[in-house]
Amino acid sequence: MPRDFRPFARGPPAPTAKPSIPKVIRVSKPETHQSRKREDEDMSESHGVWNPQNSKFYYCSFTVAGNRFNGSTKLASKKEAISFARRWKESEVEKIKKAAADGAVSMTLIDAVTRFMREVGDSYVKAEDYDIGFDWLIDKIGPHTPLAEIDDDMVARLVALRLGEHRFGRPENGFISKATVNLRVVKRLSALLGRARKNWKVPLPAEPRWKSHLTPGQRRVRTMTVAEELAFEKVAGDFWPLVLFILLSGLRRRDALIRWSQVDYEANVIRVKMKGGRDHEVVITAEIRALLDAEAAAGRHREFVWQYTRQCGELSGRRAPIGYAAAMHRFRRICREAGIENLTLHDLRRTAGERMYRATGDIAAVSKFLGHTSIELTQRYYVHVIPDDVELRMIATAYARQVMRERALARETIH
């Protein structure tokens, strides 16, 4: 692990005299409409400084690291009160920085990750994916690094490091995509530090500007062509039913690995839990029913629907469930055998959505079919206009023009 990436040790700052701050007094603002309006205007113009009724002194109010400070400045001059409020706020900021540097009020990365997973992460559908992402971050940043030391410089170096790594550590797989880096580095850390600041009240004076670290990338539009589907089917063997099911249902890989308990023949639906824990139902069409019946006839597993026949080892010839990782590896191997390049299992979900859209033109139906929370999401990521679509629409437009011309000529002949 690259030791030079870990933050440099920081010694405690030199002791400084504590600023003389008056005792904080919470003041109830006057209740009359006119006085409230005047004080609100004064505060907006004077950086949180106002003069309450029946008081010769100005008061101030500000927030530092989620903590609210307010009280009397003991000053009758507005200009001096503003200057005092500014000095007071600066002193509180310095206190937070010093405390974070000393580790007095901060939290280490390993403690934060442990608490995050216990409170929310373990309940996520992709909890395992969160664990893998956090393991990488802990390895590169250091488990005992305080959250307060995670700043823009560190995040920028993490992003650059991750972009230079290969998928699964193999050069032949190419570099990790920008979208993956955005998700597993920037967004994971953003979620972790955001919860630490908002829920656990951990001061983060140097919290990164997360949006500035997101790497723009070209949106993936790859789909499976009909020719590729036919080539894949020829060599897929007993893996083909799962692939066809994804093309018919539009489900993600994890959701497509269904159990018999999810199949409701009476209601004619398959019930799944989608990303975010949302409920989703897949209608059992005639084609899907035929796939289910064939799997049951081939030797129904007590729990899982999709199975394959082992080709080697002591259990050769026996059927076993297709697992999450195995599905990905077998798909890649079959793509190589079929001569198909740059196609992923998730591209099949996009293919299903696009085929429905081209067949129906109903974007709302496609959005519901894919289980999206909004039509905008479907339009942005799953529905793309391809050259064939353009050609068909050009033909339709030319035909419509011809019909309108014929109608216009007919009217002229009548008159």
PDB file of C-alpha atoms in Angstrom, residues 62-207:
ATOM      1  CA  PHE A  62     -23.717  33.289  13.422  1.00  0.00           C
ATOM      2  CA  THR A  63     -23.150  29.567  12.768  1.00  0.00           C
ATOM      3  CA  VAL A  64     -19.866  27.632  12.730  1.00  0.00           C
ATOM      4  CA  ALA A  65     -19.692  23.901  11.899  1.00  0.00           C
ATOM      5  CA  GLY A  66     -23.421  23.530  12.555  1.00  0.00           C
ATOM      6  CA  ASN A  67     -23.234  25.249  15.967  1.00  0.00           C
ATOM      7  CA  ARG A  68     -25.201  28.424  16.628  1.00  0.00           C
ATOM      8  CA  PHE A  69     -23.662  31.378  18.539  1.00  0.00           C
ATOM      9  CA  ASN A  70     -25.516  34.518  19.564  1.00  0.00           C
ATOM     10  CA  GLY A  71     -25.436  37.088  22.302  1.00  0.00           C
ATOM     11  CA  SER A  72     -24.786  40.712  23.254  1.00  0.00           C
ATOM     12  CA  THR A  73     -21.683  42.449  21.941  1.00  0.00           C
ATOM     13  CA  LYS A  74     -21.793  44.946  24.846  1.00  0.00           C
ATOM     14  CA  LEU A  75     -21.193  47.627  22.228  1.00  0.00           C
ATOM     15  CA  ALA A  76     -23.461  50.541  21.338  1.00  0.00           C
ATOM     16  CA  SER A  77     -21.733  51.304  17.997  1.00  0.00           C
ATOM     17  CA  LYS A  78     -23.014  49.327  15.039  1.00  0.00           C
ATOM     18  CA  LYS A  79     -19.662  49.457  13.246  1.00  0.00           C
ATOM     19  CA  GLU A  80     -17.793  48.216  16.308  1.00  0.00           C
ATOM     20  CA  ALA A  81     -20.406  45.507  16.887  1.00  0.00           C
ATOM     21  CA  ILE A  82     -19.924  44.195  13.324  1.00  0.00           C
ATOM     22  CA  SER A  83     -16.154  44.122  13.830  1.00  0.00           C
ATOM     23  CA  PHE A  84     -16.619  42.331  17.166  1.00  0.00           C
ATOM     24  CA  ALA A  85     -18.933  39.719  15.611  1.00  0.00           C
ATOM     25  CA  ARG A  86     -16.403  39.066  12.863  1.00  0.00           C
ATOM     26  CA  ARG A  87     -13.584  38.531  15.398  1.00  0.00           C
ATOM     27  CA  TRP A  88     -15.800  36.281  17.514  1.00  0.00           C
ATOM     28  CA  LYS A  89     -16.678  34.078  14.520  1.00  0.00           C
ATOM     29  CA  GLU A  90     -13.019  33.856  13.465  1.00  0.00           C
ATOM     30  CA  SER A  91     -12.052  32.757  16.973  1.00  0.00           C
ATOM     31  CA  GLU A  92     -14.688  29.991  16.958  1.00  0.00           C
ATOM     32  CA  VAL A  93     -13.450  28.779  13.563  1.00  0.00           C
ATOM     33  CA  GLU A  94      -9.904  28.595  14.919  1.00  0.00           C
ATOM     34  CA  LYS A  95     -11.135  26.615  17.941  1.00  0.00           C
ATOM     35  CA  ILE A  96     -12.746  24.056  15.655  1.00  0.00           C
ATOM     36  CA  LYS A  97      -9.594  23.764  13.538  1.00  0.00           C
ATOM     37  CA  LYS A  98      -7.385  23.334  16.602  1.00  0.00           C
ATOM     38  CA  ALA A  99      -9.701  20.740  18.125  1.00  0.00           C
ATOM     39  CA  ALA A 100      -9.766  18.807  14.837  1.00  0.00           C
ATOM     40  CA  ALA A 101      -5.975  18.927  14.569  1.00  0.00           C
ATOM     41  CA  ASP A 102      -5.648  17.647  18.138  1.00  0.00           C
ATOM     42  CA  GLY A 103      -8.153  14.881  17.389  1.00  0.00           C
ATOM     43  CA  ALA A 104     -10.286  16.007  20.315  1.00  0.00           C
ATOM     44  CA  VAL A 105     -13.625  16.291  18.534  1.00  0.00           C
ATOM     45  CA  SER A 106     -12.913  14.442  15.313  1.00  0.00           C
ATOM     46  CA  MET A 107     -13.611  10.851  14.325  1.00  0.00           C
ATOM     47  CA  THR A 108     -11.298   8.408  12.579  1.00  0.00           C
ATOM     48  CA  LEU A 109     -12.155   6.987   9.180  1.00  0.00           C
ATOM     49  CA  ILE A 110     -12.500   3.397  10.418  1.00  0.00           C
ATOM     50  CA  ASP A 111     -14.845   4.455  13.240  1.00  0.00           C
ATOM     51  CA  ALA A 112     -16.944   6.508  10.823  1.00  0.00           C
ATOM     52  CA  VAL A 113     -17.231   3.666   8.295  1.00  0.00           C
ATOM     53  CA  THR A 114     -18.164   1.165  11.019  1.00  0.00           C
ATOM     54  CA  ARG A 115     -20.886   3.440  12.350  1.00  0.00           C
ATOM     55  CA  PHE A 116     -22.162   4.325   8.854  1.00  0.00           C
ATOM     56  CA  MET A 117     -22.556   0.661   7.865  1.00  0.00           C
ATOM     57  CA  ARG A 118     -24.208  -0.216  11.178  1.00  0.00           C
ATOM     58  CA  GLU A 119     -26.725   2.647  10.958  1.00  0.00           C
ATOM     59  CA  VAL A 120     -27.605   2.652   7.249  1.00  0.00           C
ATOM     60  CA  GLY A 121     -25.140   0.816   4.995  1.00  0.00           C
ATOM     61  CA  ASP A 122     -26.007  -2.753   6.004  1.00  0.00           C
ATOM     62  CA  SER A 123     -29.653  -2.161   5.049  1.00  0.00           C
ATOM     63  CA  TYR A 124     -28.792  -1.143   1.470  1.00  0.00           C
ATOM     64  CA  VAL A 125     -29.435  -3.587  -1.360  1.00  0.00           C
ATOM     65  CA  LYS A 126     -25.785  -3.223  -2.412  1.00  0.00           C
ATOM     66  CA  ALA A 127     -24.314  -3.342   1.088  1.00  0.00           C
ATOM     67  CA  GLU A 128     -21.516  -5.593  -0.155  1.00  0.00           C
ATOM     68  CA  ASP A 129     -20.600  -3.005  -2.781  1.00  0.00           C
ATOM     69  CA  TYR A 130     -20.353  -0.354  -0.052  1.00  0.00           C
ATOM     70  CA  ASP A 131     -18.055  -2.617   1.953  1.00  0.00           C
ATOM     71  CA  ILE A 132     -15.733  -3.117  -1.023  1.00  0.00           C
ATOM     72  CA  GLY A 133     -15.604   0.604  -1.779  1.00  0.00           C
ATOM     73  CA  PHE A 134     -14.925   1.576   1.833  1.00  0.00           C
ATOM     74  CA  ASP A 135     -12.209  -1.096   2.136  1.00  0.00           C
ATOM     75  CA  TRP A 136     -10.329   0.539  -0.740  1.00  0.00           C
ATOM     76  CA  LEU A 137     -10.679   4.000   0.816  1.00  0.00           C
ATOM     77  CA  ILE A 138      -9.517   2.782   4.230  1.00  0.00           C
ATOM     78  CA  ASP A 139      -6.493   1.101   2.653  1.00  0.00           C
ATOM     79  CA  LYS A 140      -5.433   4.230   0.755  1.00  0.00           C
ATOM     80  CA  ILE A 141      -6.284   6.917   3.325  1.00  0.00           C
ATOM     81  CA  GLY A 142      -5.435   5.043   6.484  1.00  0.00           C
ATOM     82  CA  PRO A 143      -7.908   3.655   9.070  1.00  0.00           C
ATOM     83  CA  HIS A 144      -6.923   6.069  11.836  1.00  0.00           C
ATOM     84  CA  THR A 145      -6.924   9.230   9.726  1.00  0.00           C
ATOM     85  CA  PRO A 146      -9.306  11.806  11.270  1.00  0.00           C
ATOM     86  CA  LEU A 147     -12.231  12.806   9.054  1.00  0.00           C
ATOM     87  CA  ALA A 148     -11.229  16.431   9.583  1.00  0.00           C
ATOM     88  CA  GLU A 149      -8.057  15.801   7.554  1.00  0.00           C
ATOM     89  CA  ILE A 150      -9.950  14.681   4.435  1.00  0.00           C
ATOM     90  CA  ASP A 151      -9.751  17.748   2.224  1.00  0.00           C
ATOM     91  CA  ASP A 152      -9.849  18.701  -1.461  1.00  0.00           C
ATOM     92  CA  ASP A 153      -6.202  17.768  -2.029  1.00  0.00           C
ATOM     93  CA  MET A 154      -6.675  14.271  -0.622  1.00  0.00           C
ATOM     94  CA  VAL A 155      -9.849  13.600  -2.642  1.00  0.00           C
ATOM     95  CA  ALA A 156      -8.177  14.831  -5.850  1.00  0.00           C
ATOM     96  CA  ARG A 157      -5.278  12.434  -5.284  1.00  0.00           C
ATOM     97  CA  LEU A 158      -7.668   9.564  -4.531  1.00  0.00           C
ATOM     98  CA  VAL A 159      -9.582  10.178  -7.762  1.00  0.00           C
ATOM     99  CA  ALA A 160      -6.379  10.304  -9.817  1.00  0.00           C
ATOM    100  CA  LEU A 161      -5.116   7.106  -8.181  1.00  0.00           C
ATOM    101  CA  ARG A 162      -8.354   5.218  -8.817  1.00  0.00           C
ATOM    102  CA  LEU A 163      -8.571   6.364 -12.445  1.00  0.00           C
ATOM    103  CA  GLY A 164      -5.119   4.862 -13.024  1.00  0.00           C
ATOM    104  CA  GLU A 165      -6.124   1.410 -11.783  1.00  0.00           C
ATOM    105  CA  HIS A 166      -7.339  -1.446 -13.971  1.00  0.00           C
ATOM    106  CA  ARG A 167     -10.637  -3.222 -13.586  1.00  0.00           C
ATOM    107  CA  PHE A 168     -10.208  -6.238 -11.280  1.00  0.00           C
ATOM    108  CA  GLY A 169      -6.462  -5.513 -11.314  1.00  0.00           C
ATOM    109  CA  ARG A 170      -6.032  -6.860 -14.856  1.00  0.00           C
ATOM    110  CA  PRO A 171      -4.655  -4.629 -17.644  1.00  0.00           C
ATOM    111  CA  GLU A 172      -6.577  -6.587 -20.284  1.00  0.00           C
ATOM    112  CA  ASN A 173      -9.842  -5.361 -18.714  1.00  0.00           C
ATOM    113  CA  GLY A 174      -8.948  -1.698 -19.252  1.00  0.00           C
ATOM    114  CA  PHE A 175      -9.039   1.169 -16.769  1.00  0.00           C
ATOM    115  CA  ILE A 176     -11.782   1.690 -14.198  1.00  0.00           C
ATOM    116  CA  SER A 177     -14.529   3.874 -15.662  1.00  0.00           C
ATOM    117  CA  LYS A 178     -15.044   7.481 -14.616  1.00  0.00           C
ATOM    118  CA  ALA A 179     -18.576   6.679 -13.510  1.00  0.00           C
ATOM    119  CA  THR A 180     -17.265   3.997 -11.134  1.00  0.00           C
ATOM    120  CA  VAL A 181     -14.673   6.385  -9.694  1.00  0.00           C
ATOM    121  CA  ASN A 182     -17.345   9.041  -9.160  1.00  0.00           C
ATOM    122  CA  LEU A 183     -19.545   6.522  -7.370  1.00  0.00           C
ATOM    123  CA  ARG A 184     -17.043   4.583  -5.252  1.00  0.00           C
ATOM    124  CA  VAL A 185     -14.683   7.407  -4.319  1.00  0.00           C
ATOM    125  CA  VAL A 186     -16.356  10.814  -4.454  1.00  0.00           C
ATOM    126  CA  LYS A 187     -19.956   9.872  -3.660  1.00  0.00           C
ATOM    127  CA  ARG A 188     -19.031   7.294  -1.023  1.00  0.00           C
ATOM    128  CA  LEU A 189     -16.853   9.786   0.856  1.00  0.00           C
ATOM    129  CA  SER A 190     -19.451  12.513   0.387  1.00  0.00           C
ATOM    130  CA  ALA A 191     -22.144  10.325   1.950  1.00  0.00           C
ATOM    131  CA  LEU A 192     -19.862   9.338   4.822  1.00  0.00           C
ATOM    132  CA  LEU A 193     -18.674  12.840   5.701  1.00  0.00           C
ATOM    133  CA  GLY A 194     -22.119  14.315   5.118  1.00  0.00           C
ATOM    134  CA  ARG A 195     -23.626  11.963   7.686  1.00  0.00           C
ATOM    135  CA  ALA A 196     -20.767  12.635  10.103  1.00  0.00           C
ATOM    136  CA  ARG A 197     -21.353  16.392   9.870  1.00  0.00           C
ATOM    137  CA  LYS A 198     -25.162  16.394   9.910  1.00  0.00           C
ATOM    138  CA  ASN A 199     -26.045  13.452  12.151  1.00  0.00           C
ATOM    139  CA  TRP A 200     -23.002  12.991  14.371  1.00  0.00           C
ATOM    140  CA  LYS A 201     -22.042  16.691  14.605  1.00  0.00           C
ATOM    141  CA  VAL A 202     -18.420  16.029  13.699  1.00  0.00           C
ATOM    142  CA  PRO A 203     -16.763  19.339  12.744  1.00  0.00           C
ATOM    143  CA  LEU A 204     -15.240  19.259   9.261  1.00  0.00           C
ATOM    144  CA  PRO A 205     -13.573  22.631   8.662  1.00  0.00           C
ATOM    145  CA  ALA A 206     -11.850  21.406   5.469  1.00  0.00           C
ATOM    146  CA  GLU A 207     -14.720  19.345   3.987  1.00  0.00           C
TER     147      GLU A 207
END
